[in-house]
Tab-separated table of C-alpha atoms in Angstrom:
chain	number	residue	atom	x	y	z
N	1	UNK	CA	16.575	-5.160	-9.743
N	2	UNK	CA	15.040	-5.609	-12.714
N	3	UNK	CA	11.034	-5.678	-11.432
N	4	UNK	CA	9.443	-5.761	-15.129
N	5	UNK	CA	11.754	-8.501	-16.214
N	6	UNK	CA	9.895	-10.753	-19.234
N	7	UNK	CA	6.762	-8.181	-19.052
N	8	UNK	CA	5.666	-6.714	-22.295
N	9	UNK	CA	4.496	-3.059	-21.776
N	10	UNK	CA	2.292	-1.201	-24.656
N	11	UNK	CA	2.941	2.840	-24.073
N	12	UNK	CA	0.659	4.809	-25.404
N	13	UNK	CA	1.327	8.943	-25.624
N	14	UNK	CA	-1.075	11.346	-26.379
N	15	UNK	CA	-0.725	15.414	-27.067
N	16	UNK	CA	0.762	16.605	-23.832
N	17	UNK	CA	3.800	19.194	-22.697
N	18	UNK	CA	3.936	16.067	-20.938
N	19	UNK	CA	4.891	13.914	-23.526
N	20	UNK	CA	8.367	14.541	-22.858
N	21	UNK	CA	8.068	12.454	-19.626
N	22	UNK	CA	6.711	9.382	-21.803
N	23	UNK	CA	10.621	9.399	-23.014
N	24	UNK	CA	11.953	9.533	-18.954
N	25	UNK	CA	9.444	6.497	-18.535
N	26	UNK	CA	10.095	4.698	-21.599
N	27	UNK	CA	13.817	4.036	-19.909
N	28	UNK	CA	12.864	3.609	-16.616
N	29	UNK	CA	10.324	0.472	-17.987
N	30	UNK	CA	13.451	-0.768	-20.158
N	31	UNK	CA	15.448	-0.481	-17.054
N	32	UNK	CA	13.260	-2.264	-15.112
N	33	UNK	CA	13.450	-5.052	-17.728
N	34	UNK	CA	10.195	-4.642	-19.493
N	35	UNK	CA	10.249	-4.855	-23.481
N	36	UNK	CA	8.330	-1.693	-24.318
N	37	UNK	CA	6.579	-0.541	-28.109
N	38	UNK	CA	4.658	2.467	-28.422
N	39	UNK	CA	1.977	4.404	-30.063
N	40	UNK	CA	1.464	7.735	-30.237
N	41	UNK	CA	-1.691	10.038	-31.367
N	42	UNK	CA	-0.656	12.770	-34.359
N	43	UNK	CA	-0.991	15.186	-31.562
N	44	UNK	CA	1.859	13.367	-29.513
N	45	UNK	CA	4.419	14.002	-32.292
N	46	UNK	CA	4.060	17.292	-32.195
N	47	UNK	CA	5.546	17.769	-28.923
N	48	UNK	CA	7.990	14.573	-29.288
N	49	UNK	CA	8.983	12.963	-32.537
N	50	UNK	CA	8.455	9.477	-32.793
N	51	UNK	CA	11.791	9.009	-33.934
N	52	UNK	CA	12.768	9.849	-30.464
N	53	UNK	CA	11.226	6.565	-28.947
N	54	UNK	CA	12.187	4.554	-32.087
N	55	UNK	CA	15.673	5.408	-31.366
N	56	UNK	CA	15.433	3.856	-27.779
N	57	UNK	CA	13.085	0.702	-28.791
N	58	UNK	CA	13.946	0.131	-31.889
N	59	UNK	CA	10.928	-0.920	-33.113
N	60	UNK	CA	8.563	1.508	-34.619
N	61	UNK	CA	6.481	3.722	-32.974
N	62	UNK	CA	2.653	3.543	-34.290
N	63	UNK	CA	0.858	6.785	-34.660
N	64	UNK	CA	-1.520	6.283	-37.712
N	65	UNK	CA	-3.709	4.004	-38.933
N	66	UNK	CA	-3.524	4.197	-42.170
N	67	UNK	CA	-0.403	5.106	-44.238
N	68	UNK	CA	0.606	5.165	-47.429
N	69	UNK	CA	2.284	1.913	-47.528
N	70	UNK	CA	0.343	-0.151	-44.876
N	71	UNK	CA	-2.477	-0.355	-42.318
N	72	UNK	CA	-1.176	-1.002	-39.125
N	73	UNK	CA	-2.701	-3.835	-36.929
N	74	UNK	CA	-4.035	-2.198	-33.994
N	75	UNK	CA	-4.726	-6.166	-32.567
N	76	UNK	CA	-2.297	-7.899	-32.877
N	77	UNK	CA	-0.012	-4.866	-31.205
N	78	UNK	CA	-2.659	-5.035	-28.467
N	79	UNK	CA	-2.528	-8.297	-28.273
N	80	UNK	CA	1.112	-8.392	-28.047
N	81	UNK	CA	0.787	-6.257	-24.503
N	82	UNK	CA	0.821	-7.524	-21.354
N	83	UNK	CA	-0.197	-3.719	-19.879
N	84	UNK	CA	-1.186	-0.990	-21.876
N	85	UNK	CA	-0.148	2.299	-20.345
N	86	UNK	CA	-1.320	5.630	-21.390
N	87	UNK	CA	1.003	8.321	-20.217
N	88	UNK	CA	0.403	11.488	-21.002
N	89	UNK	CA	-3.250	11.121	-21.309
N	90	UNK	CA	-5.272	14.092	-21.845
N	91	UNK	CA	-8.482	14.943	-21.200
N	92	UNK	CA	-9.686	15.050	-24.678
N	93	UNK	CA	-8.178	10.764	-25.042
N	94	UNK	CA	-9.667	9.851	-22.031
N	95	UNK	CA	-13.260	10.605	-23.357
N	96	UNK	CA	-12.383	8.901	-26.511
N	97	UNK	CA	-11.680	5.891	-24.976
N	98	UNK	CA	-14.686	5.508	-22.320
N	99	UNK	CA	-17.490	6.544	-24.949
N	100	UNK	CA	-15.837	4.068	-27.641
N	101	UNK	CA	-14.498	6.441	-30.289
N	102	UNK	CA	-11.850	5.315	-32.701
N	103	UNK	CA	-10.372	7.550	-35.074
N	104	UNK	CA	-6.536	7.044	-34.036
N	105	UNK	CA	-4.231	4.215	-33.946
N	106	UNK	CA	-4.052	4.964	-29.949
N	107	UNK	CA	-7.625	4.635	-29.562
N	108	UNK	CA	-8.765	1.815	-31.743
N	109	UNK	CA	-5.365	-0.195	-30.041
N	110	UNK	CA	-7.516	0.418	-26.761
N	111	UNK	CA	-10.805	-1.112	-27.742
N	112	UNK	CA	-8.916	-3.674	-28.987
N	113	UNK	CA	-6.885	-4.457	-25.753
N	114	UNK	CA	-7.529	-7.665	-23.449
N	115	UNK	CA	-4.519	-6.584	-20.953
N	116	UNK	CA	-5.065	-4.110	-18.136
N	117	UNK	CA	-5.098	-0.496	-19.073
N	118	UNK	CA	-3.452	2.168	-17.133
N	119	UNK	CA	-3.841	6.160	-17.410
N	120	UNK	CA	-1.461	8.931	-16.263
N	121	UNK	CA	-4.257	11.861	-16.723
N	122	UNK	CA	-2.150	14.731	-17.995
N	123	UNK	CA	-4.196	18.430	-17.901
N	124	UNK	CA	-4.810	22.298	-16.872
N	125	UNK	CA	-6.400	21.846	-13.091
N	126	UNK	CA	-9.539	22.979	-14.266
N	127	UNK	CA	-9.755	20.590	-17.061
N	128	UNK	CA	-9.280	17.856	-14.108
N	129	UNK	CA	-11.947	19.518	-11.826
N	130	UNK	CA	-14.448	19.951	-14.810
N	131	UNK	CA	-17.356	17.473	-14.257
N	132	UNK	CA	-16.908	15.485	-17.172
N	133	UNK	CA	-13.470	15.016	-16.926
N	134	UNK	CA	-14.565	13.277	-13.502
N	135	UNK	CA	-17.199	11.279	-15.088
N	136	UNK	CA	-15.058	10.246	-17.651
N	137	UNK	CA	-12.363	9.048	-14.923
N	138	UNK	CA	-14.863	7.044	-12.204
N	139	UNK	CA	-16.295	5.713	-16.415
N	140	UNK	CA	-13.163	4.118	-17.173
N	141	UNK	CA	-12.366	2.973	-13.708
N	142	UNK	CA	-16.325	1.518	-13.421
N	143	UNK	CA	-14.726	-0.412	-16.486
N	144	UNK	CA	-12.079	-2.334	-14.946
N	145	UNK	CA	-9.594	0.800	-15.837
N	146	UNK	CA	-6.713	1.930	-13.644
N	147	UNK	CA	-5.581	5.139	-12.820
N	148	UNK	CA	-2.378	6.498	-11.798
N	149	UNK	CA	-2.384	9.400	-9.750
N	150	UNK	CA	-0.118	11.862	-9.060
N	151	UNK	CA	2.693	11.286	-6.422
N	152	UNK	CA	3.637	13.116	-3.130
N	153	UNK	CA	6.516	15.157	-4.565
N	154	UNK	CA	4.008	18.287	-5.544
N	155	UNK	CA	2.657	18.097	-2.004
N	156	UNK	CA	5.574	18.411	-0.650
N	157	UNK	CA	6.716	21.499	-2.933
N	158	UNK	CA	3.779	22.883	-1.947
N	159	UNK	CA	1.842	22.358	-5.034
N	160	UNK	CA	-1.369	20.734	-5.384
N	161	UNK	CA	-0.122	18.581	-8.874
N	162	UNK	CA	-3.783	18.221	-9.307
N	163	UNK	CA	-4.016	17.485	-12.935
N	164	UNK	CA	-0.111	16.897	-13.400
N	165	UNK	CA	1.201	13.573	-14.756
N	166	UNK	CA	2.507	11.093	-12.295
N	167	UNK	CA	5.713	11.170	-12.391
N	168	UNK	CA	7.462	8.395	-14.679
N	169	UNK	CA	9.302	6.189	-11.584
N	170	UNK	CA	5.614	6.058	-9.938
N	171	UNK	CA	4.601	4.582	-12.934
N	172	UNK	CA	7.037	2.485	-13.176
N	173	UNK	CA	6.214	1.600	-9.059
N	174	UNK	CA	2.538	0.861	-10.075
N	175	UNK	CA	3.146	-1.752	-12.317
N	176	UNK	CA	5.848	-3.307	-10.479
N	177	UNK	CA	2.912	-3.243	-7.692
N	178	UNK	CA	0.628	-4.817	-10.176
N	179	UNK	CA	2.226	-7.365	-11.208
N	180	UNK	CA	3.666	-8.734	-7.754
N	181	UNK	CA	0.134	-8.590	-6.889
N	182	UNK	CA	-0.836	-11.581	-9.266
N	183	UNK	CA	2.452	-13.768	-8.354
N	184	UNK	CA	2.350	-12.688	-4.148
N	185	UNK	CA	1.815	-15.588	-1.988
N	186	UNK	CA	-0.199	-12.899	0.043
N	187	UNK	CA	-2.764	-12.774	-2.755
N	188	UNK	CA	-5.641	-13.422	-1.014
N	189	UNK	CA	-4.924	-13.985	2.391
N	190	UNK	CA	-7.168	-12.798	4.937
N	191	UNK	CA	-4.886	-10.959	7.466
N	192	UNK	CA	-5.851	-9.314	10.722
N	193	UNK	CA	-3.640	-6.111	11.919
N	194	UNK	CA	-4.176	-4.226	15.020
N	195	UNK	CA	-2.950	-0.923	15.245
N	196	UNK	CA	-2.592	2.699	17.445
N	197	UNK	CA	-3.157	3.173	20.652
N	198	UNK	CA	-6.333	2.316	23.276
N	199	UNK	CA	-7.735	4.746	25.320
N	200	UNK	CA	-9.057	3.870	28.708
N	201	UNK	CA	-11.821	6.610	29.644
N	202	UNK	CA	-11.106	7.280	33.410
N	203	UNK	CA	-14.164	9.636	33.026
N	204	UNK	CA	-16.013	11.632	30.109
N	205	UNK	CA	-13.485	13.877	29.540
N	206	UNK	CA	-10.469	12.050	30.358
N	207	UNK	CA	-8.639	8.700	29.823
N	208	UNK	CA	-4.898	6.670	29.900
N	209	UNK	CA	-3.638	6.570	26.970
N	210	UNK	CA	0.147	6.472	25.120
N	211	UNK	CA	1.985	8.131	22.123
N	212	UNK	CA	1.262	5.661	19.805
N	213	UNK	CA	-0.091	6.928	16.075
N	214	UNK	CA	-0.769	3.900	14.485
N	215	UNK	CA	1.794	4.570	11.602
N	216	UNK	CA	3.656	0.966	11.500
N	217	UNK	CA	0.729	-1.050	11.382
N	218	UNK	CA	-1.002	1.393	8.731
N	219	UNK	CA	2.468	0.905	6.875
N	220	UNK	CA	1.745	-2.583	7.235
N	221	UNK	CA	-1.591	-2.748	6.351
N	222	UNK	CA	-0.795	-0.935	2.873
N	223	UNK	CA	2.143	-3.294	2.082
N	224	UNK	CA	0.113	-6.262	2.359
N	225	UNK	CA	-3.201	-4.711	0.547
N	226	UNK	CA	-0.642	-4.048	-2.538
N	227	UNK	CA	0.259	-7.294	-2.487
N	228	UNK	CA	-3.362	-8.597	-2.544
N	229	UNK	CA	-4.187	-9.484	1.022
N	230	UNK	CA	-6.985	-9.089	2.265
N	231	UNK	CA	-6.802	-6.767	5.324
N	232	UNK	CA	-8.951	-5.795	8.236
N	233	UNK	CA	-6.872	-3.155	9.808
N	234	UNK	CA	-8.590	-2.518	13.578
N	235	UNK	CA	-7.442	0.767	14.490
N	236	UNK	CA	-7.165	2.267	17.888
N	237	UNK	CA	-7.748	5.994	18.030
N	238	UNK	CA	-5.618	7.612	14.956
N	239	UNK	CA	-5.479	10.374	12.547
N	240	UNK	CA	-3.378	8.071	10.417
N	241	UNK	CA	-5.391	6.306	7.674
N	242	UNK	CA	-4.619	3.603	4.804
N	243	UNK	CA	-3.918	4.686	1.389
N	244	UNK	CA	-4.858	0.687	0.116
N	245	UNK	CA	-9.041	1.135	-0.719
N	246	UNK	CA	-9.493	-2.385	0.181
N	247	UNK	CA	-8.180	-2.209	3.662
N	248	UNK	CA	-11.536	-2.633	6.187
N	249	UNK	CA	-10.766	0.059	9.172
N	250	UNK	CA	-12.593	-1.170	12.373
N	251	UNK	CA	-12.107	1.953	14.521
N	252	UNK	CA	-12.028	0.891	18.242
N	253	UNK	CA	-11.411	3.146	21.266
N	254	UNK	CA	-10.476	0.586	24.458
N	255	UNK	CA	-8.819	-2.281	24.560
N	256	UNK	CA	-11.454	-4.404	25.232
N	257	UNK	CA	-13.249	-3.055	22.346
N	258	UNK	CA	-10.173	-3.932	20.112
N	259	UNK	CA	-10.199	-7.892	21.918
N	260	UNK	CA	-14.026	-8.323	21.024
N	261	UNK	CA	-13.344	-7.142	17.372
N	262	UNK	CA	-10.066	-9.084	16.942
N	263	UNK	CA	-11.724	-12.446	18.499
N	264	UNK	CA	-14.470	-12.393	16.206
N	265	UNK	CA	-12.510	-13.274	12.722
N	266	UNK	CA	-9.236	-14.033	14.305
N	267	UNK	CA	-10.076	-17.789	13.439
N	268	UNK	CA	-10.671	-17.183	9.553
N	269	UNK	CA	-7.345	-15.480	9.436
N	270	UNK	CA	-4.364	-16.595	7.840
N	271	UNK	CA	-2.368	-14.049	9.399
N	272	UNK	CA	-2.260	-11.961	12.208
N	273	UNK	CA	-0.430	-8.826	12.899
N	274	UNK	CA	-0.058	-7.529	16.603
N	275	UNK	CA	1.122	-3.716	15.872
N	276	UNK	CA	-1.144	-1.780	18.323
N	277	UNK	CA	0.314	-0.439	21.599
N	278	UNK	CA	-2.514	-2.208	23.861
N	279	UNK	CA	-2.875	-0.495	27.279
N	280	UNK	CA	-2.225	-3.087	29.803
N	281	UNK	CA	-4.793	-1.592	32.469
N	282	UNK	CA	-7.846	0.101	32.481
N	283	UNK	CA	-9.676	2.075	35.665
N	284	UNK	CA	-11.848	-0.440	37.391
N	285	UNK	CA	-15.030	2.177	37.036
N	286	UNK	CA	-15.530	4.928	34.918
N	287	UNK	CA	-16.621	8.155	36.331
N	288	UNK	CA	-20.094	9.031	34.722
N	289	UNK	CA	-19.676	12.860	35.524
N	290	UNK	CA	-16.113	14.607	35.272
N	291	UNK	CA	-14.261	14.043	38.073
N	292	UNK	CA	-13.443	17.415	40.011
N	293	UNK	CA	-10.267	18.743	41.640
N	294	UNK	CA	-11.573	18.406	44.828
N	295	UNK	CA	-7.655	17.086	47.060
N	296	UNK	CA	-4.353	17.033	47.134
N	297	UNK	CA	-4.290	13.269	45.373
N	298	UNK	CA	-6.371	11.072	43.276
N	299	UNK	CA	-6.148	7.182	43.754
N	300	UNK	CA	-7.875	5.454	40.896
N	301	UNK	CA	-7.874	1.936	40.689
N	302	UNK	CA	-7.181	-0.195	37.431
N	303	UNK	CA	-7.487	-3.271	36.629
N	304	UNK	CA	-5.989	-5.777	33.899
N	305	UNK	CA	-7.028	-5.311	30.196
N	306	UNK	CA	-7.363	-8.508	27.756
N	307	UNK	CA	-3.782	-9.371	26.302
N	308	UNK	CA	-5.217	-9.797	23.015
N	309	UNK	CA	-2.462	-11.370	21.350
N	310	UNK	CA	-1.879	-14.013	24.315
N	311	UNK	CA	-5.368	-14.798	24.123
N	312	UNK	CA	-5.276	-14.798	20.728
N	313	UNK	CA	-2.676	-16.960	20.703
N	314	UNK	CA	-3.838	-19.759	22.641
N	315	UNK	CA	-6.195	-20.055	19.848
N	316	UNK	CA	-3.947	-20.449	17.225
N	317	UNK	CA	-3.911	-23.243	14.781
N	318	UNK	CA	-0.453	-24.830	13.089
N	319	UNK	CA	-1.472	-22.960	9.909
N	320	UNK	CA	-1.800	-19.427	11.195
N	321	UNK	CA	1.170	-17.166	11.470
N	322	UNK	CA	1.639	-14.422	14.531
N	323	UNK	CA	3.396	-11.413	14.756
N	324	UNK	CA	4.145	-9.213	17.184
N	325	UNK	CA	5.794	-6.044	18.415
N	326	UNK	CA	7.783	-5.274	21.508
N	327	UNK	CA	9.033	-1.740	22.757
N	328	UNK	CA	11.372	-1.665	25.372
N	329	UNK	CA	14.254	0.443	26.889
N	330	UNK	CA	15.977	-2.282	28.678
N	331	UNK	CA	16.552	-5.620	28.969
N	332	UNK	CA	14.872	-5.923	24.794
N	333	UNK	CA	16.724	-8.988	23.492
N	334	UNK	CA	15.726	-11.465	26.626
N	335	UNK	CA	12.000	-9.678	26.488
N	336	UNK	CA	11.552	-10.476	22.914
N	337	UNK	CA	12.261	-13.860	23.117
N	338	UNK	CA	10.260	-14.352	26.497
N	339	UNK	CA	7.486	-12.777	24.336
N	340	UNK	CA	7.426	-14.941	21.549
N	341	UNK	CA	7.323	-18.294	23.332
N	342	UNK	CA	4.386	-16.923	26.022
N	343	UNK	CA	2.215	-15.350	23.315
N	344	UNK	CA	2.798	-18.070	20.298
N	345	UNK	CA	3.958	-15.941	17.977
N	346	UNK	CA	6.323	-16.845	14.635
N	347	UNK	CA	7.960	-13.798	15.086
N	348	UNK	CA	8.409	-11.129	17.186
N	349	UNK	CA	10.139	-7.226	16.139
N	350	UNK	CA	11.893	-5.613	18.375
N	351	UNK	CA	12.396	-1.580	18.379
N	352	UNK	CA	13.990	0.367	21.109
N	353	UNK	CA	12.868	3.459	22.696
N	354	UNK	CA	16.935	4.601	23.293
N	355	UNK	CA	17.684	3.915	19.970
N	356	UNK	CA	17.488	7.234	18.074
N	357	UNK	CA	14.641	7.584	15.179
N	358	UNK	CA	12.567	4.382	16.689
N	359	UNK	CA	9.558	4.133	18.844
N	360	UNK	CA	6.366	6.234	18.407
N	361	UNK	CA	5.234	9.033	16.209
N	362	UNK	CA	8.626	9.422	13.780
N	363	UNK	CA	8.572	8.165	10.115
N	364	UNK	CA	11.469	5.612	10.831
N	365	UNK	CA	12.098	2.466	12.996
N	366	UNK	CA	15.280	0.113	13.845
N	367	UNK	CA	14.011	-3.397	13.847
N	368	UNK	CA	15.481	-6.963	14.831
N	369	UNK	CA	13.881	-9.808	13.753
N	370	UNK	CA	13.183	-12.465	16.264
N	371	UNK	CA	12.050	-15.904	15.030
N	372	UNK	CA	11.189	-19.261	17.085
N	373	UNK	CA	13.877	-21.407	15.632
N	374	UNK	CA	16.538	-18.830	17.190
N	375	UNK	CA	17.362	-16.750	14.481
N	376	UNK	CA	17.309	-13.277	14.336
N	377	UNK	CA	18.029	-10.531	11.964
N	378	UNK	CA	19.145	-6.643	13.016
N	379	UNK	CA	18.237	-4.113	10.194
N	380	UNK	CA	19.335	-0.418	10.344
N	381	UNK	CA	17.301	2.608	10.926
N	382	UNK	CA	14.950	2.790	8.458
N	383	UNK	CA	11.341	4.651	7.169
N	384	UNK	CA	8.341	2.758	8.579
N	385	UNK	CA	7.384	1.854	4.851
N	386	UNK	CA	10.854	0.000	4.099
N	387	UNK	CA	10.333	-1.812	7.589
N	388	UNK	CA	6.480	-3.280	6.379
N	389	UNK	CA	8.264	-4.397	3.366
N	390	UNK	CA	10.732	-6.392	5.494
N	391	UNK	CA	7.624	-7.909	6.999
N	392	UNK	CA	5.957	-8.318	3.607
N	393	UNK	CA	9.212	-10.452	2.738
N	394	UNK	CA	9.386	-12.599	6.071
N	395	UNK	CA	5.937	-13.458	5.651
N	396	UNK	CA	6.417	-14.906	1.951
N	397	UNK	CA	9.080	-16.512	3.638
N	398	UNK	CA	6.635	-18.425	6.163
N	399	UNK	CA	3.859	-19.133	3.224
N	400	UNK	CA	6.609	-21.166	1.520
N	401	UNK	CA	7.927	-22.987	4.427
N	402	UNK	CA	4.106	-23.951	5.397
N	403	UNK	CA	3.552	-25.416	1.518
């Protein structure tokens, strides 16, 4: 799938051993159907040769301003871009470019630049650690810059990769992310997801509770952030966090807690997103001292919690979309679509707790799609991420039905 297709991509490479990665990248944008030109600083060509990328773009690669036959345009090339990336970029480029210095055709190209501006940071640890490095970074971010950071592959080799260039297919991932963000239908959506688990305190020490971790509707949460919705994620008890900045976490504990958050702004919503395994009961009273082992038995007494998505639900206007979830180990097909009449929902996913790699805690889920005008769609095991894409996909789906 070509995810660039059209886009014009600027690559800027400055003196790195990482510079040979700016090659790797250079075909992965290309692949991705971007139309690529580069620049490079004179330290660049020392560890690459510009003939290198000239050979693969054939165009030439800038990497002086001045030559003996011409002065290149440093606008109109900047001009030209619909992204400027900067990948390697070293410590000693970054400062260049947030404190306006413009000796090099890489440089001046920058100031020059109306497009967004990405940086791969490319260093020794310590140079990335140093204080001004730092400064320089949250600088150029404070500016409307972007930074790519490095992925989870080093974390899971057991390196830090502090420092290290992200690799070139994250790059290429980050502008793909980019620029689905300005065409997404979820651009500015307000959605609400619940997620995790409720705890029910039976006294101060103990409570009901399930296995839930809160990873799908985090997953969720994330996809629809990167595509420029705007997401209040209200999150049952979880070690599980967003990696999307502009998620708002409301951290609840009970269920009615969760109901009381989710009521008040389900009805500016566009969207809302029923992930969170809700405990249906909760004791009746709450021991205020912890309750001792004093017989044989204890008999506590619950009582109902809030079905926040019925409730929800009934609430619901003809321009709001539902989702829910449903877990079962029996009867899941007839459940599912007993569920999504009862609670008003648009859809309703079903996952199985006998079907191996699904239900709570694991990375991966198998999903069928249940939708009101009797369709459905069965998907095969797959990671949590790949499954909030799915519902990234359905939901476009329902925004351009409802224009």
């Amino acid at each position: 799938m070509q995810s660039l297709l059209g886009k014009k991509i600027l690559l800027g490479v400055s003196g790195s051993i990482a510079a040979y990665k700016a090659v790797i990248l250079l075909r992965g944008l290309q692949k991705s159907g971007a139309t690529v030109r580069v620049i490079m600083t004179p330290a660049a060509t020392k560890f690459v040769t510009p003939l290198t990328f000239e050979a693969i773009t054939h165009t030439p690669v800038h990497s002086e301003l001045v030559t003996h036959q011409s002065w290149n345009n440093h606008i109109d090339i900047s001009l030209w871009a619909d992204a400027f990336v900067i990948a390697p970029a070293t410590a000693n480029t970054i400062a260049k470019l947030v404190h306006g210095l413009a000796d090099d055709m890489l440089s001046t190209a920058y100031l020059a630049s109306r497009c967004p501006v990405f940086l791969a940071p490319s260093m020794d640890v310590d140079m990335w650690h140093h204080i001004v490095t730092q400064n320089n970074i949250a600088l150029f971010k404070s500016n409307g810059g972007r930074v790519i950071p490095v992925g989870n592959g080093y974390l899971a080799s057991g390196l830090t990769g502090e420092g290290r260039m992200a690799e070139p297919e994250d790059i290429v991932d980050a502008l793909t992310d980019f620029f689905s963000l300005q065409t997404s239908l979820l651009s500015g959506k307000k959605v609400l997801i619940t997620a995790g688990p409720t705890y029910e305190n039976i006294d101060p020490v103990r409570f009901i509770g399930n296995a839930s971790t809160g990873k799908m509707g985090v997953a969720i949460a994330d996809a629809i952030a990167k595509k420029g919705g705007l997401v209040t994620l209200i999150l049952g008890p979880s070690n599980i966090t967003p990696g999307e900045a502009s998620i708002k976490i409301v951290n609840v504990r009970s269920a009615q807690e969760m109901f009381e958050e989710a009521d008040k702004i389900h009805s500016e919503t566009d969207i809302s997103i029923f992930s969170a395994a809700v405990a249906d009961y909760r004791p009746m009273s709450i021991a205020k001292e912890k309750i001792k082992k004093s017989s044989e038995d204890l008999t506590i007494k619950l009582i109902k919690n809030p079905d926040i998505a019925y409730e929800l639900g009934k609430k619901k206007t003809s321009q709001q979309i539902h989702i829910g979830f449903a877990l079962e180990s029996t009867t899941g097909e007839e459940y599912a679509r007993e569920k999504l009449e009862r609670k008003n929902f648009d859809l309703v996913i079903l996952n199985s707790l006998t079907d191996k790699g699904a239900g709570f805690g694991g990375d991966t889920n198998k999903t069928t799609f249940f939708y009101r005008n009797n369709k459905s769609k069965k998907f095969e095991l797959k990671s949590k991420t790949q499954v909030a894409q799915d519902i990234v996909l359905a939901l476009e789906d329902f925004l351009i039905s409802n224009n």
